[in-house]
CSV table of C-alpha atoms in Angstrom, one decimal:
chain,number,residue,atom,x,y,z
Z,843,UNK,CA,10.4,8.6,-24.8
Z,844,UNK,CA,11.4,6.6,-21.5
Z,845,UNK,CA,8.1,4.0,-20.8
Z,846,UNK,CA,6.3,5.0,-17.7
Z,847,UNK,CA,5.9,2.5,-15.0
Z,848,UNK,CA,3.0,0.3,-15.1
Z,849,UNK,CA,1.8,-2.0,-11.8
Z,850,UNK,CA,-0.4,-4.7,-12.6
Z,851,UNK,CA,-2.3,-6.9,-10.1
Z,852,UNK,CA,-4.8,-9.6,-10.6
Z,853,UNK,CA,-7.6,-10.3,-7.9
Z,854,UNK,CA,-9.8,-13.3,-7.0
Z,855,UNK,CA,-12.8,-11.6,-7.0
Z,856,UNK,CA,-15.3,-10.6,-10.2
Z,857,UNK,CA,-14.5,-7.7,-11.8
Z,858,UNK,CA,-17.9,-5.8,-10.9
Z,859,UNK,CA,-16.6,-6.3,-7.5
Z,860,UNK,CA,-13.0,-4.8,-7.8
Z,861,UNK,CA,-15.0,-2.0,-10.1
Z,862,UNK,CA,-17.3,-0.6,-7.0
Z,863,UNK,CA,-14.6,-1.4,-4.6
Z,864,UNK,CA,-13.1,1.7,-6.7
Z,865,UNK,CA,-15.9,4.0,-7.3
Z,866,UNK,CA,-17.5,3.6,-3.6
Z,867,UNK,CA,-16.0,5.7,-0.6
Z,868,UNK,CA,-17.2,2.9,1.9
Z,869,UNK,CA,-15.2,0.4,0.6
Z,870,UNK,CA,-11.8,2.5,-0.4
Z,871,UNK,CA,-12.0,3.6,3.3
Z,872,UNK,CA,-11.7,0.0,3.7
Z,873,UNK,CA,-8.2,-1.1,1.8
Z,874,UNK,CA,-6.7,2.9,0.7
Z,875,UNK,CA,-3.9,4.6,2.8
Z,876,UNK,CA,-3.9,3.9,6.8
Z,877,UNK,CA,-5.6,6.0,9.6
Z,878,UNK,CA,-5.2,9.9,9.5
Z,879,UNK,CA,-7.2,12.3,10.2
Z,880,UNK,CA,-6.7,13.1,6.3
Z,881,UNK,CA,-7.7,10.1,4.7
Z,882,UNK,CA,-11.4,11.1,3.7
Z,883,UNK,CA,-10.2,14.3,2.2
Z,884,UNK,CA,-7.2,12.2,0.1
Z,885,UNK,CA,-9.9,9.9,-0.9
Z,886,UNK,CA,-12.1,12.4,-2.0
Z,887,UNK,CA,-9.0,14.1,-4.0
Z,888,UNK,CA,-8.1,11.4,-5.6
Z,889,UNK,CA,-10.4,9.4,-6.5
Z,890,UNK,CA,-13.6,11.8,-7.1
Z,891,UNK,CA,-11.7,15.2,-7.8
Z,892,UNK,CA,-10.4,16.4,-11.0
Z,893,UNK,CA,-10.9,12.3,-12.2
Z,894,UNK,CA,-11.9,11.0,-15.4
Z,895,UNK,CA,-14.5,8.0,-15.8
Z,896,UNK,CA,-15.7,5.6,-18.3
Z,897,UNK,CA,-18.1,3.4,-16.2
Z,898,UNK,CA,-18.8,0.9,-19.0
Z,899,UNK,CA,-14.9,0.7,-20.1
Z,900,UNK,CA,-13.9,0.2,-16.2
Z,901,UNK,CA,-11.8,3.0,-16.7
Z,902,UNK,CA,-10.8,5.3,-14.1
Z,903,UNK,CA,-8.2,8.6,-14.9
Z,904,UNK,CA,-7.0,9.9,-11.0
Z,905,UNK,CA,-4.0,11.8,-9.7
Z,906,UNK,CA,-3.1,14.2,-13.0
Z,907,UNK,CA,-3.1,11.6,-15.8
Z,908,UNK,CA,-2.6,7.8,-13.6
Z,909,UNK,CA,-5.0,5.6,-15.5
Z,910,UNK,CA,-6.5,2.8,-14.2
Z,911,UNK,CA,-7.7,0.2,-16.1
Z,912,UNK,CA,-10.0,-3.2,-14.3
Z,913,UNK,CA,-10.4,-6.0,-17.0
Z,914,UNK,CA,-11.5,-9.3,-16.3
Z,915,UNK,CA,-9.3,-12.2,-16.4
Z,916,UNK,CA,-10.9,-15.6,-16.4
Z,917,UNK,CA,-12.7,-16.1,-13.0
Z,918,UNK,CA,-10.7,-12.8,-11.2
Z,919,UNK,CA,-9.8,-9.6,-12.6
Z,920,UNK,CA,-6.9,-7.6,-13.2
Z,921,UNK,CA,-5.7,-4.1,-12.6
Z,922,UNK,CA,-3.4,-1.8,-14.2
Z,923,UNK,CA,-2.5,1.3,-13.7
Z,924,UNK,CA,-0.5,3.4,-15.7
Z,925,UNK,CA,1.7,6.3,-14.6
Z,926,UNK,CA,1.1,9.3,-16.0
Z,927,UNK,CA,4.3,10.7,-17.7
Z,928,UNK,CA,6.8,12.7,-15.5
Z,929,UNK,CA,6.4,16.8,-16.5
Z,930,UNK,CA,2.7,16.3,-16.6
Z,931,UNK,CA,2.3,17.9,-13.0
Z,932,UNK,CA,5.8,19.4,-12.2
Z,933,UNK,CA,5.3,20.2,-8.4
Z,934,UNK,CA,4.7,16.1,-8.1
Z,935,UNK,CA,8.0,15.2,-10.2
Z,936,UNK,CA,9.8,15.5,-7.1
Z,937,UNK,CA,7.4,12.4,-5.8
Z,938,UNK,CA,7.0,10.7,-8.4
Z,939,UNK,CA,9.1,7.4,-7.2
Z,940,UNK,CA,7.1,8.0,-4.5
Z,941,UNK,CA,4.2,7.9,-5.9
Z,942,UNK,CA,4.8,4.7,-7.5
Z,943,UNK,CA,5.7,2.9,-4.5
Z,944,UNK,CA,2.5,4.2,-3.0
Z,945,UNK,CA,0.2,2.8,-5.5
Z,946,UNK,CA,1.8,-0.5,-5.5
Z,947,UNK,CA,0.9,-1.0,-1.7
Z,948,UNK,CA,-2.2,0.4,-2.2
Z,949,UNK,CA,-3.3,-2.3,-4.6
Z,950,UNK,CA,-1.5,-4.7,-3.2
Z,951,UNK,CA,-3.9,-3.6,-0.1
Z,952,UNK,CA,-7.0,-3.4,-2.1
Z,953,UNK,CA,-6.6,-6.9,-3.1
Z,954,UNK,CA,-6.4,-7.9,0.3
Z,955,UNK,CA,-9.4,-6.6,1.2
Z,956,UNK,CA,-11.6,-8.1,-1.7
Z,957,UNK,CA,-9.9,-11.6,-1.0
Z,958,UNK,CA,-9.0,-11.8,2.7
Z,959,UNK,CA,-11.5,-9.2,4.5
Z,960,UNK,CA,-14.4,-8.3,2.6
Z,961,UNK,CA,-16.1,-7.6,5.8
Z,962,UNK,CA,-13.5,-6.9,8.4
Z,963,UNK,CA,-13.1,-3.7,10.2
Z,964,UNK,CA,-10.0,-2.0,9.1
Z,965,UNK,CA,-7.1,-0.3,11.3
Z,966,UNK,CA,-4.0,0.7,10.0
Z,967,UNK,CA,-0.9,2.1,11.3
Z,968,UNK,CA,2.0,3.9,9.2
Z,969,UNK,CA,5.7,4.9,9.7
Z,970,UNK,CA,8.1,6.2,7.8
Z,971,UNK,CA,11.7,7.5,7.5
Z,972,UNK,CA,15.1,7.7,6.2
Z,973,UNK,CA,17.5,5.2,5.5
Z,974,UNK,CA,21.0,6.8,4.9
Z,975,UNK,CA,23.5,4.9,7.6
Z,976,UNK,CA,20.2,2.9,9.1
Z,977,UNK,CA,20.1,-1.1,8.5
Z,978,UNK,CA,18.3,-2.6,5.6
Z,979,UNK,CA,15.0,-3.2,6.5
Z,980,UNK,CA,13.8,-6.4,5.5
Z,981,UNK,CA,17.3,-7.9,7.5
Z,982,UNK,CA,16.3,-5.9,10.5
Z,983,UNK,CA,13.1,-7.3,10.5
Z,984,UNK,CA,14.5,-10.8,10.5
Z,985,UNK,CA,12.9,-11.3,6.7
Z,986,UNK,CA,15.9,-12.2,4.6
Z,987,UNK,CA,14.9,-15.2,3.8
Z,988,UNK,CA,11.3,-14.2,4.1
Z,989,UNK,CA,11.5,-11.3,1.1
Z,990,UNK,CA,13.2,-14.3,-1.6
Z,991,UNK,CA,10.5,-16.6,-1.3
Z,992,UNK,CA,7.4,-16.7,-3.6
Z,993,UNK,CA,4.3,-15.0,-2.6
Z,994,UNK,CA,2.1,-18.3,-0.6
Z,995,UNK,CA,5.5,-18.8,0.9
Z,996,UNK,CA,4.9,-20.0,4.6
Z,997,UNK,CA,6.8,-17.8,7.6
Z,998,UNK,CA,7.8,-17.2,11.0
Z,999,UNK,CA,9.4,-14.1,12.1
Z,1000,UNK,CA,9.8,-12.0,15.4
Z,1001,UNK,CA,8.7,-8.3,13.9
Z,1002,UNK,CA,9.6,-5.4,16.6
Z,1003,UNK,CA,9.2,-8.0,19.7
Z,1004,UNK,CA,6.3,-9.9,18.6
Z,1005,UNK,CA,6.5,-13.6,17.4
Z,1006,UNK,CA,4.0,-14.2,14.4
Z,1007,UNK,CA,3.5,-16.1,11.2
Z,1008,UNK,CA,1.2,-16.1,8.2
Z,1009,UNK,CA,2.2,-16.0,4.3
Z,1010,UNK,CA,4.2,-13.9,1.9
Z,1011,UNK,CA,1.3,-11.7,0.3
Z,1012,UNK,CA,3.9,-10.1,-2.7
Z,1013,UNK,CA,7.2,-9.0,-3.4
Z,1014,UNK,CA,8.2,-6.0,-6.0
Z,1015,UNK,CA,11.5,-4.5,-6.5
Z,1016,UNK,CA,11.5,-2.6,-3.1
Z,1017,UNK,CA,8.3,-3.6,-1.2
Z,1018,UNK,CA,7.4,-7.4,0.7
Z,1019,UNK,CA,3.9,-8.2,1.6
Z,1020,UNK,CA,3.0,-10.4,4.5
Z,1021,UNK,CA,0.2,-11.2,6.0
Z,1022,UNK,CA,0.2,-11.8,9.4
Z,1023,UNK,CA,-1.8,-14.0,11.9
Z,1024,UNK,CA,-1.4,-12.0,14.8
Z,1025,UNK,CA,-3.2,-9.2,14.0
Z,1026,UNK,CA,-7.0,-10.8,12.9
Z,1027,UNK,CA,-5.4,-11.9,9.9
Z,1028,UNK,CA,-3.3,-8.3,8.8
Z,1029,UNK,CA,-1.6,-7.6,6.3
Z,1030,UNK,CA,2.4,-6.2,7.2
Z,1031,UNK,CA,3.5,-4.0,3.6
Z,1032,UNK,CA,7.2,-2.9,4.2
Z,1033,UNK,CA,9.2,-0.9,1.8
Z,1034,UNK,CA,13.0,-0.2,2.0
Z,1035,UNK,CA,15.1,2.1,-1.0
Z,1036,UNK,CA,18.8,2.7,-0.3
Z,1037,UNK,CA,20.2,6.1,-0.4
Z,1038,UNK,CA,20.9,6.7,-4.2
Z,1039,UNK,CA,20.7,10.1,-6.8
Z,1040,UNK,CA,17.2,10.7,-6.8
Z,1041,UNK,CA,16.6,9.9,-3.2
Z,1042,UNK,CA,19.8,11.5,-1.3
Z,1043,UNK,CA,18.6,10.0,2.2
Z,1044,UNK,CA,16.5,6.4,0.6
Z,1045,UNK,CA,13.6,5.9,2.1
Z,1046,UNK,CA,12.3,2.8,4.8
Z,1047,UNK,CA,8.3,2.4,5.0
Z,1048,UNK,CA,5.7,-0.1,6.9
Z,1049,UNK,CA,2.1,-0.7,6.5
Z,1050,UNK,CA,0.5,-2.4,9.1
Z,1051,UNK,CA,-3.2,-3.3,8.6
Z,1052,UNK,CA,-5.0,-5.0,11.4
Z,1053,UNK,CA,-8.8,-6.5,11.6
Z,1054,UNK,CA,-10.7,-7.1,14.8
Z,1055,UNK,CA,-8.2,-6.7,17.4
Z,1056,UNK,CA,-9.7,-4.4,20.4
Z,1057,UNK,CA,-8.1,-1.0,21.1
Z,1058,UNK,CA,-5.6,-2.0,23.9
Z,1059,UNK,CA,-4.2,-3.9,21.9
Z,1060,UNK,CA,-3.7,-1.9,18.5
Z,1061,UNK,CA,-2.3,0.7,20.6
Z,1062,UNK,CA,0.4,-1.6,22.6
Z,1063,UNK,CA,1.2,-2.6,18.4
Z,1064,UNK,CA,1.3,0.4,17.7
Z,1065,UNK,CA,3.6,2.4,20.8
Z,1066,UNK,CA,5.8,-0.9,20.2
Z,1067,UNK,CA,6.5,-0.3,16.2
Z,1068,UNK,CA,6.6,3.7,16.7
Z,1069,UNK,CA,9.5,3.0,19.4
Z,1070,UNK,CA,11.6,0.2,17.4
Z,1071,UNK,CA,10.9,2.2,14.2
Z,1072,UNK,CA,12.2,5.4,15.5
Z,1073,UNK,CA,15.3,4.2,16.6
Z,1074,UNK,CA,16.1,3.1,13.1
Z,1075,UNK,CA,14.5,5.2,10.2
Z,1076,UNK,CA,14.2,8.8,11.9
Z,1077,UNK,CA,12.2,10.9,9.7
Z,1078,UNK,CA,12.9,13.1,7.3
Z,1079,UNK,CA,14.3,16.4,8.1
Z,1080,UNK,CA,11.3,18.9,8.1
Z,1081,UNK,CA,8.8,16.1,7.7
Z,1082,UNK,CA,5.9,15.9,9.8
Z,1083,UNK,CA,5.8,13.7,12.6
């Protein structure tokens, strides 16, 4: 039986804490996906339809067999979640990868929030697209050297036009977490998979969370990332804009 992937994160914060910042739909609102007009329905699918629960285990089953599992680990806690086994919902094997990545960021994002912005007023902007004959990501960005260094790591780094600096949050196989000054202390979560057999065209993502910056100036971030995206990783044929 192949072993299915498991994403483990450990947060500074107690594990009652992490637990509510799960089970209340005020606070996922404040670290789960990125602006849409969707994004209170997906929360409400996910997290509080068709789910399992075992309040005093800190267990939480979501999304057709994930499992999600908060433990406490000395002062901080730690999260895993377990994928359910591909076959167990066939119309979401074709996303499955997918589906991985996306959980990695968003717990990558939720610890951000408990450690970083507990109180900060969340905006978020997404893109995504395609990556057969585009440039690798992380090198377009200027982030080389950025995406080998250990998370705490210390950067500068000119992203679509702007000149800003903070830390390296995390790095996984195909994702790099920074957080990023400029925007009220964001967090930037980029993603980049090569065109290969299960994903003909690869795949190029970006995250960009912001806190506290006024609405001129998330949409200038904005218009500039959609344009210097766009002329990089178009979007997949049929996808939505």
């Amino acid at each position: 039986m192949t072993e299915t992937p498991r994403i483990q994160v450990t947060i500074a914060a107690p594990v009652d804490e992490v637990w509510r910042a799960l089970r209340e739909k005020d606070r996922i609102r404040h670290w789960h996906g990125w602006d849409s007009p969707g994004l209170d329905d997906e929360i409400d699918l996910i997290y509080f339809q068709s789910f399992t629960e075992d309040a005093g285990a800190r267990t939480l089953g979501v999304q057709e067999g994930d499992q999600i599992v908060v433990e406490p680990d000395g002062d901080g806690t730690r999260i895993t979640l377990t994928r359910a086994p591909r076959g167990v919902s066939p119309e979401w094997d074709a996303y499955y990868d997918d589906i991985t990545e996306g959980w990695t960021t968003f717990l990558q994002q939720l610890r951000f929030y408990l450690e970083r912005q507990p109180g900060g007023s969340r905006r978020t902007a997404f893109f995504a697209g395609t990556t057969a004959g585009a440039p690798e990501l992380f090198g377009e960005l200027g982030l080389d050297a950025v995406a080998g260094a250990p998370p705490g790591s210390a950067y500068r780094a000119t992203l679509a036009g702007q000149d800003v600096g903070g830390a390296v949050w995390f790095r996984s196989a195909h994702q790099l977490g920074l957080t990023v000054d400029g925007w009220g202390e964001g967090l930037l979560v980029v993603a980049f998979v090569p065109p290969g057999a299960e994903k003909p065209d690869g795949s190029a993502m970006a995250v960009l969370s912001t806190f506290g910056i006024d609405d001129a100036a998330y949409a200038e971030l904005n218009d500039r990332w959609a344009a210097w995206w766009g002329e990089r990783y178009p979007a997949a044929s049929g996808a939505e804009a």
